[in-house]
Structure formats: C-alpha cells, structure tokens
Short mmCIF file of C-alpha atoms in Angstrom, two decimals:
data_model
loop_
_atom_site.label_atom_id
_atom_site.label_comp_id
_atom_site.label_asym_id
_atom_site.label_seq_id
_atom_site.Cartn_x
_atom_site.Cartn_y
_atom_site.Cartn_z
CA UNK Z 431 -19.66 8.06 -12.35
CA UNK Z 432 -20.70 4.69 -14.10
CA UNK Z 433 -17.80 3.18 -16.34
CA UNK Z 434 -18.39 0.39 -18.45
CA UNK Z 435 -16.63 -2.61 -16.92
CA UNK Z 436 -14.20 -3.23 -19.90
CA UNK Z 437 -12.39 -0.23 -19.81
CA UNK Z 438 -8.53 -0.41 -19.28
CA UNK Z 439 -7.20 1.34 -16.65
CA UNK Z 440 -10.53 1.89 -15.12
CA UNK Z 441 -11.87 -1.46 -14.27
CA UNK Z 442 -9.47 -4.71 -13.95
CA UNK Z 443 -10.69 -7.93 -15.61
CA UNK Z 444 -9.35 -11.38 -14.27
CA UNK Z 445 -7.53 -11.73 -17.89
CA UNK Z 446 -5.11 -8.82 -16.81
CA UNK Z 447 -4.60 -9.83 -13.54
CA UNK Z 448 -4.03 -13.55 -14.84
CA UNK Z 449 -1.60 -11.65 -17.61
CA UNK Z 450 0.67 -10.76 -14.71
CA UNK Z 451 2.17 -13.89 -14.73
CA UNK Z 452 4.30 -13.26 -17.33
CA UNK Z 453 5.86 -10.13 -15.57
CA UNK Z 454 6.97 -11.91 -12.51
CA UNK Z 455 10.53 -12.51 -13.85
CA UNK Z 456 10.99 -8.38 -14.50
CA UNK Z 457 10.67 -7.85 -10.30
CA UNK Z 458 13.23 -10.03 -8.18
CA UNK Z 459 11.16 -9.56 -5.41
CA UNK Z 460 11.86 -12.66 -3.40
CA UNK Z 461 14.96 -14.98 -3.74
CA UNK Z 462 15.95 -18.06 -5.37
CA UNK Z 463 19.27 -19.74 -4.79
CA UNK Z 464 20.63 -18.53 -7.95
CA UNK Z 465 19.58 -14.74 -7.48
CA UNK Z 466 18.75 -12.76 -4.19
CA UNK Z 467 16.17 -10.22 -3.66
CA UNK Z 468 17.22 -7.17 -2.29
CA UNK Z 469 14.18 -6.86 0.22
CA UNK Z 470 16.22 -9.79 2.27
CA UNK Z 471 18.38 -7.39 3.87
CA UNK Z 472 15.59 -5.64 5.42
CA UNK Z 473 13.89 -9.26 6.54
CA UNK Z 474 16.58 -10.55 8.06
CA UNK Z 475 17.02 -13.66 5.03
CA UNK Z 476 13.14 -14.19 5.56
CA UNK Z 477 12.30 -13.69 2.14
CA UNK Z 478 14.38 -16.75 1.50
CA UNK Z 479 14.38 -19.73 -1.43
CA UNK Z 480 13.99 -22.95 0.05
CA UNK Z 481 16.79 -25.23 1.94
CA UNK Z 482 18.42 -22.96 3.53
CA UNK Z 483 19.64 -23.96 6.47
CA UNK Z 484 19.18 -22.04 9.89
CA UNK Z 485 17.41 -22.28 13.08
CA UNK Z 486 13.55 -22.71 12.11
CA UNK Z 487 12.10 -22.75 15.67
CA UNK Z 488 9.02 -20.89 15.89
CA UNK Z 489 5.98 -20.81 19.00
CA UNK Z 490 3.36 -24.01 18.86
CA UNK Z 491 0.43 -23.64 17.08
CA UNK Z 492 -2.82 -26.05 17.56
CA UNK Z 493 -2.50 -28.95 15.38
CA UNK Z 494 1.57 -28.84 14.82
CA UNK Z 495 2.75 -32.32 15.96
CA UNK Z 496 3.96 -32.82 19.72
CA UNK Z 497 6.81 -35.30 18.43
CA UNK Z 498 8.63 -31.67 17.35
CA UNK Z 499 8.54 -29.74 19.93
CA UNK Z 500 11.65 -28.50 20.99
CA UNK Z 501 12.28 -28.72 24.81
CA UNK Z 502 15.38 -26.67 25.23
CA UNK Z 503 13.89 -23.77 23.74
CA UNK Z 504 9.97 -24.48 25.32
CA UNK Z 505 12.33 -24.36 28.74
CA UNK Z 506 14.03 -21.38 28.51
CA UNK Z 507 10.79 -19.16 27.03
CA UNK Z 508 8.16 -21.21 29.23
CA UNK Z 509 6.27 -20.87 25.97
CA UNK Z 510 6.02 -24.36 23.53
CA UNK Z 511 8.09 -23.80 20.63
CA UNK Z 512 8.32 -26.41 17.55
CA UNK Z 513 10.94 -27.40 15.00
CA UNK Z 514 10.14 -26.89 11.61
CA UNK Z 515 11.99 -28.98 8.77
CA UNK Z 516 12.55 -28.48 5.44
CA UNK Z 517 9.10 -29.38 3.63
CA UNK Z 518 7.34 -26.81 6.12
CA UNK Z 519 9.35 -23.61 5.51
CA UNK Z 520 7.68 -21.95 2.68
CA UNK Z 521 5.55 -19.19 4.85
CA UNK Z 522 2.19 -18.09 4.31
CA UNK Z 523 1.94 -14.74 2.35
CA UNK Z 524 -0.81 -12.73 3.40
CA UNK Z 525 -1.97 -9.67 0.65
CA UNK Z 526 -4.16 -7.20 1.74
CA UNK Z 527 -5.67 -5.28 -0.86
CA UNK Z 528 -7.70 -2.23 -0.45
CA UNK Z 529 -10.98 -1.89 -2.88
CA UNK Z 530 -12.74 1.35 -1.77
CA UNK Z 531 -14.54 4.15 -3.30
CA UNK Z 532 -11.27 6.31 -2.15
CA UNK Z 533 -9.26 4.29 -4.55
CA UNK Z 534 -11.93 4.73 -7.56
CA UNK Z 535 -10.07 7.35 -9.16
CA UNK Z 536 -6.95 8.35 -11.59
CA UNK Z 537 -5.62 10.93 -12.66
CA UNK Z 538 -2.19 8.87 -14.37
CA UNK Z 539 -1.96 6.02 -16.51
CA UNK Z 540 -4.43 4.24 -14.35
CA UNK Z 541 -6.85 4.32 -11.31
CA UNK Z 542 -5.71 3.76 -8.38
CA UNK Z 543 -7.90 0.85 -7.17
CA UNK Z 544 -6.71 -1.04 -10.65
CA UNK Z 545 -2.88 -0.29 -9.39
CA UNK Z 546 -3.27 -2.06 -6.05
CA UNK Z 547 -5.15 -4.53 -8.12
CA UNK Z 548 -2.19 -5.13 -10.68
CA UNK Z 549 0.16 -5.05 -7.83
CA UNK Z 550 -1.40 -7.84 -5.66
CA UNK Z 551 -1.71 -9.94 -8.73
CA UNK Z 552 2.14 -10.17 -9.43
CA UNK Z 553 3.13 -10.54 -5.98
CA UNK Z 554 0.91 -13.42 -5.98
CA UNK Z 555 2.07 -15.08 -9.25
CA UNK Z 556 5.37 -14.33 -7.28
CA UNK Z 557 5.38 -15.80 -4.10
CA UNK Z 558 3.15 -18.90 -6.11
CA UNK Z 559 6.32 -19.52 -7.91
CA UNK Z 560 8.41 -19.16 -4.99
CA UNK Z 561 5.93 -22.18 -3.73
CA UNK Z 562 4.99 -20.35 -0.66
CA UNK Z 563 1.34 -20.39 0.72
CA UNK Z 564 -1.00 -17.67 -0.43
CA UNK Z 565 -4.08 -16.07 0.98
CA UNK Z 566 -5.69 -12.60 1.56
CA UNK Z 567 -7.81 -9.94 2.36
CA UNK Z 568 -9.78 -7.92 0.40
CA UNK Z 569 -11.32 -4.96 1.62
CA UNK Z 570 -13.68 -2.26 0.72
CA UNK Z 571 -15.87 0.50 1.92
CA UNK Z 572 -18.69 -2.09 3.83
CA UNK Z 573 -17.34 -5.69 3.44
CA UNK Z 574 -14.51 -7.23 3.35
CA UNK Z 575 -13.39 -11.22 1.87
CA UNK Z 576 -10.79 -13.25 3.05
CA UNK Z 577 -8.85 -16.16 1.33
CA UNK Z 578 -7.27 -18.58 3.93
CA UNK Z 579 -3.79 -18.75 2.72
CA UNK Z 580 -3.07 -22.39 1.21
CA UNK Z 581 0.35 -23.79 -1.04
CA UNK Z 582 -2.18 -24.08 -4.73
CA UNK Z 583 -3.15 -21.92 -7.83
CA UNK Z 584 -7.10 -22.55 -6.79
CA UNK Z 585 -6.24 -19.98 -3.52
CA UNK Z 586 -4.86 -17.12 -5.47
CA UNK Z 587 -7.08 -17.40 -8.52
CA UNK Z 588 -9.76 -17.36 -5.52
CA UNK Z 589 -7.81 -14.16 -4.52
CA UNK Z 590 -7.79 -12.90 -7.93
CA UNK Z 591 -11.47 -13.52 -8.67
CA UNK Z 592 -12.76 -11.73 -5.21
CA UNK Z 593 -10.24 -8.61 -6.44
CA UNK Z 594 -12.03 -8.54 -9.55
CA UNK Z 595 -15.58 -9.06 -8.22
CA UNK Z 596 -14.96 -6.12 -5.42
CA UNK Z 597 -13.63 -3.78 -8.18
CA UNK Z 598 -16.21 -4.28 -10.55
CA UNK Z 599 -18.53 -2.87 -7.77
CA UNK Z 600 -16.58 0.02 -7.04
CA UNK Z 601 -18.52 3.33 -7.65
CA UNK Z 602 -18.24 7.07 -6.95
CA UNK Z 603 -21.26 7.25 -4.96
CA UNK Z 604 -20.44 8.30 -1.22
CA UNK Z 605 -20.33 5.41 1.88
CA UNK Z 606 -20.44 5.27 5.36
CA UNK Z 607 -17.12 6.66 6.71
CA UNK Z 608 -15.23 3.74 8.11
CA UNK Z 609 -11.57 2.67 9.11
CA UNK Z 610 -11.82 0.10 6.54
CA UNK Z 611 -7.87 -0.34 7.08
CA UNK Z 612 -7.72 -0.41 10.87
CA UNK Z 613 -10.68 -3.54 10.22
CA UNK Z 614 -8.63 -5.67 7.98
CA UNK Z 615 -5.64 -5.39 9.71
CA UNK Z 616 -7.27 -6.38 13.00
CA UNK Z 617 -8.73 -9.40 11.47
CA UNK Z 618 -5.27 -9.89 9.85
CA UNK Z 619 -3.91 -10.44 13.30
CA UNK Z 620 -6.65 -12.52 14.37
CA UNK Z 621 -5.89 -15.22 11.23
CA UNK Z 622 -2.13 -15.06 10.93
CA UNK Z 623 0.41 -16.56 12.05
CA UNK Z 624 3.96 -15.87 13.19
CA UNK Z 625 6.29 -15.38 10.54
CA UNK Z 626 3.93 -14.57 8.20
CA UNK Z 627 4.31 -12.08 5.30
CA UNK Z 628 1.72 -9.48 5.06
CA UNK Z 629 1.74 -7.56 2.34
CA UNK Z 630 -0.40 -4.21 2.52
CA UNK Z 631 -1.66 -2.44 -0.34
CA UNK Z 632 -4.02 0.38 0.14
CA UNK Z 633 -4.84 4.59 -0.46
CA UNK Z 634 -2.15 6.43 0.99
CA UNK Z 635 -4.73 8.37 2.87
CA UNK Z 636 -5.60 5.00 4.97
CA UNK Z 637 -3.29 5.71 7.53
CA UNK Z 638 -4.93 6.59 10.82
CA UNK Z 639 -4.11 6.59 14.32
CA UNK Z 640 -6.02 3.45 14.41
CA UNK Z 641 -3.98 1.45 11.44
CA UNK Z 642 -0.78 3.12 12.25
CA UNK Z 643 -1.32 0.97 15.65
CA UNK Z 644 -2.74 -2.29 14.06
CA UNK Z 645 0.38 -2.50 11.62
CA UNK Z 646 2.83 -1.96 14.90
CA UNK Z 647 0.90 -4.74 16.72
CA UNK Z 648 1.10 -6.67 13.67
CA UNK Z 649 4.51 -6.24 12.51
CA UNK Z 650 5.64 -7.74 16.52
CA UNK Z 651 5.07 -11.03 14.83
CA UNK Z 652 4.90 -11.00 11.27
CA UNK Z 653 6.85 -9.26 8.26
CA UNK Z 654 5.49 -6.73 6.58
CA UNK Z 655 5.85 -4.93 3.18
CA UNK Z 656 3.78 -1.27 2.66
CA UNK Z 657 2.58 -0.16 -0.32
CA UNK Z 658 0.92 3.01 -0.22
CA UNK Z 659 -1.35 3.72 -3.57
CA UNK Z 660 -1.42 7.68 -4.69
CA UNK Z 661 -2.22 9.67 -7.64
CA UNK Z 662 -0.16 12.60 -8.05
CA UNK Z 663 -3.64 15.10 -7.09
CA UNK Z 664 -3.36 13.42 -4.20
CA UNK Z 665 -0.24 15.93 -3.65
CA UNK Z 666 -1.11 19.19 -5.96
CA UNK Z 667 -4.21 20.70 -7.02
CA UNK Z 668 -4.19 21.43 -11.07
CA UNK Z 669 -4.38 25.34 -11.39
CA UNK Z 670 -8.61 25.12 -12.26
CA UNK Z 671 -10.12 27.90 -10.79
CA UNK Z 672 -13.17 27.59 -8.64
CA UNK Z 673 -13.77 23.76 -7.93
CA UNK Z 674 -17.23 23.37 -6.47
CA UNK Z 675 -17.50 19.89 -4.20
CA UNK Z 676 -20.70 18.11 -2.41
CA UNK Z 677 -20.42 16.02 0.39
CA UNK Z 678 -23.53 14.50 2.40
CA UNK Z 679 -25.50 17.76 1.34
CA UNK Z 680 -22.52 20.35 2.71
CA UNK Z 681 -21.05 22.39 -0.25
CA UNK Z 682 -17.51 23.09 -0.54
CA UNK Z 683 -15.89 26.26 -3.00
CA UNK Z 684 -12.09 26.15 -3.78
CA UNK Z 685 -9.94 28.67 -5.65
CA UNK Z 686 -7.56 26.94 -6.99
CA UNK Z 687 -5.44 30.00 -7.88
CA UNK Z 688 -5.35 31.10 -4.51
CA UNK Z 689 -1.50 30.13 -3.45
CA UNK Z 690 -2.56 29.46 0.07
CA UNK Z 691 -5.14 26.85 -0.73
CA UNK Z 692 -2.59 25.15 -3.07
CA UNK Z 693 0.68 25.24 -0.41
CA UNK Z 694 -1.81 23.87 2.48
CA UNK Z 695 -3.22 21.13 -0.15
CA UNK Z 696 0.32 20.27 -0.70
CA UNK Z 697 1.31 20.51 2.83
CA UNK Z 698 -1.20 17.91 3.63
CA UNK Z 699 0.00 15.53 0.87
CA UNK Z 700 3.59 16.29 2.12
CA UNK Z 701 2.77 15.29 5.40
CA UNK Z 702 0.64 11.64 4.46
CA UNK Z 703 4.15 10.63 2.51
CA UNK Z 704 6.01 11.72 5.60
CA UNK Z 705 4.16 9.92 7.83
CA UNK Z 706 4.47 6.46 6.26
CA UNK Z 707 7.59 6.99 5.99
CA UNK Z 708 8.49 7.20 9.48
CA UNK Z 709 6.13 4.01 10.10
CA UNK Z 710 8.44 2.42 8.11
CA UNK Z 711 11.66 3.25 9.76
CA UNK Z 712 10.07 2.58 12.96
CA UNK Z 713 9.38 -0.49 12.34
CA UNK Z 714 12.16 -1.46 10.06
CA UNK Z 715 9.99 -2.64 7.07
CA UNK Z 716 10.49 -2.06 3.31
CA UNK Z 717 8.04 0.89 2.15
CA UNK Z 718 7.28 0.82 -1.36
CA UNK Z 719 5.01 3.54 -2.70
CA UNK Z 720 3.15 3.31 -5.73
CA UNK Z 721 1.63 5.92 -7.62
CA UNK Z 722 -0.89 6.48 -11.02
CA UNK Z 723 1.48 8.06 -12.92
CA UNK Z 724 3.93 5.27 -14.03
CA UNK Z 725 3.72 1.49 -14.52
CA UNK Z 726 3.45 -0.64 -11.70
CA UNK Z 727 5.59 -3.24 -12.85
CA UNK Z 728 8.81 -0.41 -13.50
CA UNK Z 729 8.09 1.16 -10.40
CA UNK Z 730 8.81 -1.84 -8.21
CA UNK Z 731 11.36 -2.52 -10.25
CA UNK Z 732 12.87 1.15 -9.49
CA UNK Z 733 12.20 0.71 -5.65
CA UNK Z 734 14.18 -2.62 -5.76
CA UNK Z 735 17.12 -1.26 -7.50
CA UNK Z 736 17.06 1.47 -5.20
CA UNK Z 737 17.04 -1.05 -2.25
CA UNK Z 738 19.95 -3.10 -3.47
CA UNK Z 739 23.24 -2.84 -1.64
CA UNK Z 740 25.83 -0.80 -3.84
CA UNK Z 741 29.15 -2.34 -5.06
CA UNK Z 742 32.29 -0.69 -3.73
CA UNK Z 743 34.78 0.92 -6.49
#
C-alpha cells in the first residue's frame, strides 16, 4: 500500500510536527517552579525546573573539568565523581522513536507510526522549553539515525526532519525480521550518559526478551519514560469472516467468527499490555500507553491526571 505523502493521519509532514509547539502548554509534563509535573514523583524530583538546590554529584565523564571533582565522594566509591553547578543541570533528553513497517498502520484516528511521530515532537518542543539538551534515535526496519543530544532548536528540528524523512519511507512491503528495538536501545546505552532521560516510543509488540533486558540495563543509570504505540486490532479482531494473509510465500486462513480464534487473538493482546506493565513496576518508571483511537495530545493529558497525587477531603 502506496499513500500519497500528504495525507493526514497517514504520513506526518514537518509542518505538523513543527505545529506541536503550540500544544506543549496542554501536557505539564515536566516542571517549572510555578507548576509541578506529576511524573516527578516517580523520578525522584529529576524531572525538575532549574535552581533547585540538592546534591548534583554524578560519576566523571572524559572532558568534565578536574578542578570539580569531588574527593569525599571519589573516596568513599573509589570511582571519580564531579560536582555539577547550576548552569550544567539541565539533562540531556534522549527520544527514541520507532519508524517501522509494524507501525505503518491504523485502524483509529491515525496510524500508528504518525502517533509516535506526534508524540516525540511535543516532548521535544517540551523539554526545548524546559531548556534541557535534546537528541535521539530514530529507528526503523534496516537503519537507524541518531541526533547527539545538544541545548538548541537546530538539534530537535534535526530530530524532527530525520522523523519525517524515515516516515515518508515507510511502506507495507515485508523486511528482514529484526530486533530493531533491542538495536537502538543498545546503542542508546553506548551514547548516554548517567542521568539521562530516555524517552521510548515504539509498537507495543517491540517488547522482546532482548529489549525487555536492554531497557533494565538501561534504566540502572538513566530515567526512563515508556510509551507503548497500539491500535485497538492490535487487541480484537473485527467480526470479518475468513481473512486470508501472505507472509514470505506461506498463506495464512482465519475465521474470524470462530470464538476461539478471537479469545486467543485477544489473549495475546492481553498479555503484550500485561507485560509492559510489569516492566514498568519493576523498574519503577512511568508507563504511558498510547493508542490510535484518541488524540495524542488528550491522552497524555489523561495519563498525567491519572498520575497526579489526589487531595485529601
């Protein structure tokens, strides 16, 4: 399936994605000193505005200057640690965003690879604003682009452009099989450094053994945020009758109607959810899924609300 590039919901175009600047202020997703986010419970006041002051000691890296290294701490971890002061806090934010043929496909309001593309785009206008370094990854079925993150609009318009570029290529034509998630997030871990924020947005169906143990690795030393992408067939087959499917020259026949081919399609969808689900509670990060079927923008929004400490009566 060929779609002409300029078709909304289909395709992205860098004027949407530069558009999402003027949503930024409808998601509190990181904090200012006047307002607080409610992700910073669950990152331990890392998602923070600048000046606040705590204990910003993290481990040497090649090129920080000697004169700050802090001896006490370098003592008692035998490992060189260095002071960081105020004009050095903002952190690098690191998106990865998934552009592969699994994504190429909607059954909502959108497709799912222009979802994950809308959602990168506002957390970058975000964390831009909240004049913290930006960079990424974008990834597809063969290749992948990286961004190095830097504090300036030319890095996440760079960002923006490679989403675009890497979308505009996506087709429904079959690829090599590859763990195209495990990948990035290896090189992720090979680029980043402590106390970084990754943000991941990819299929739902990414998760492998592989990835699941990537994102632990990477979340010993760096925050992370998950956004699994879905479409709502992802979870229930529509009541069709006999669906015929080709892959790699096997052919494939599905009833539909048959009530033991739906429950086990569900079952399977049941279990993906589940199973990111109890990544996230393992490793005590913010999960915030994202599906086809509503607007990106309202269904952060929703997640965030949800997120955000109740008032007692």
């Amino acid at each position: 399936m060929h779609t002409a590039p300029a078709e909304p919901g289909v395709r992205v175009s860098l004027a949407e994605l530069l558009e999402m600047r003027h949503r930024v202020r409808e998601v509190q997703l990181f904090s200012t000193p006047s307002r607080r986010s409610p992700l910073i419970g669950l990152h331990h006041s890392k998602l923070r505005g600048r000046g606040v002051d705590f204990d910003q000691v993290r481990v040497y890296q090649a090129g920080d200057d000697v004169r700050t290294i802090d001896w006490r701490v370098t003592a008692r971890t035998q490992e060189p640690h260095t002071k960081l002061f105020h004009e050095e806090r903002e952190r690098p934010i690191y998106i990865l965003v998934e552009q592969s043929r699994r994504l190429f496909f909607g059954s909502g309001l959108i497709f799912k690879s222009v979802l994950a593309a809308q959602a990168a785009s506002l957390i970058g206008w975000a964390a831009l604003a909240h004049n913290d370094r930006i960079g990424g990854l974008v990834f597809g079925d063969l290749e992948h682009h990286e961004i190095k993150p830097r504090r300036s609009k030319q890095s996440l318009l760079q960002l923006l452009s490679r989403l675009v570029k890497a979308n505009q290529a996506l087709h429904s034509e079959l690829s090599a099989d590859r763990d195209t998630l495990g990948l990035a997030l290896r090189r992720a871990r090979e680029v980043l450094r402590p106390g970084s924020l990754v943000i991941v947005l990819c299929d739902e169906r990414a998760l492998s053994d592989s990835s699941e143990q990537q994102l632990t690795l990477l979340a010993r030393h760096t925050d992370l945020l998950l956004l699994p992408v879905s479409d709502p067939l992802d979870h229930a087959l529509p009541e069709a009758g006999l669906l015929r499917f080709a892959d790699r020259g096997a052919q494939l026949e599905l009833d539909t109607y048959a009530p033991d081919i739906r429950q086990a399609y569900r079952a399977q969808g049941e279990a993906r959810s589940a199973r990111w689900q109890r990544l996230a509670q393992k490793l005590g990060v913010p999960l915030l899924p994202l599906g086809t079927q509503a607007g990106m923008v309202e269904q952060l929004r929703d997640h965030l609300n949800a997120q955000r400490p109740r008032k007692r009566k």
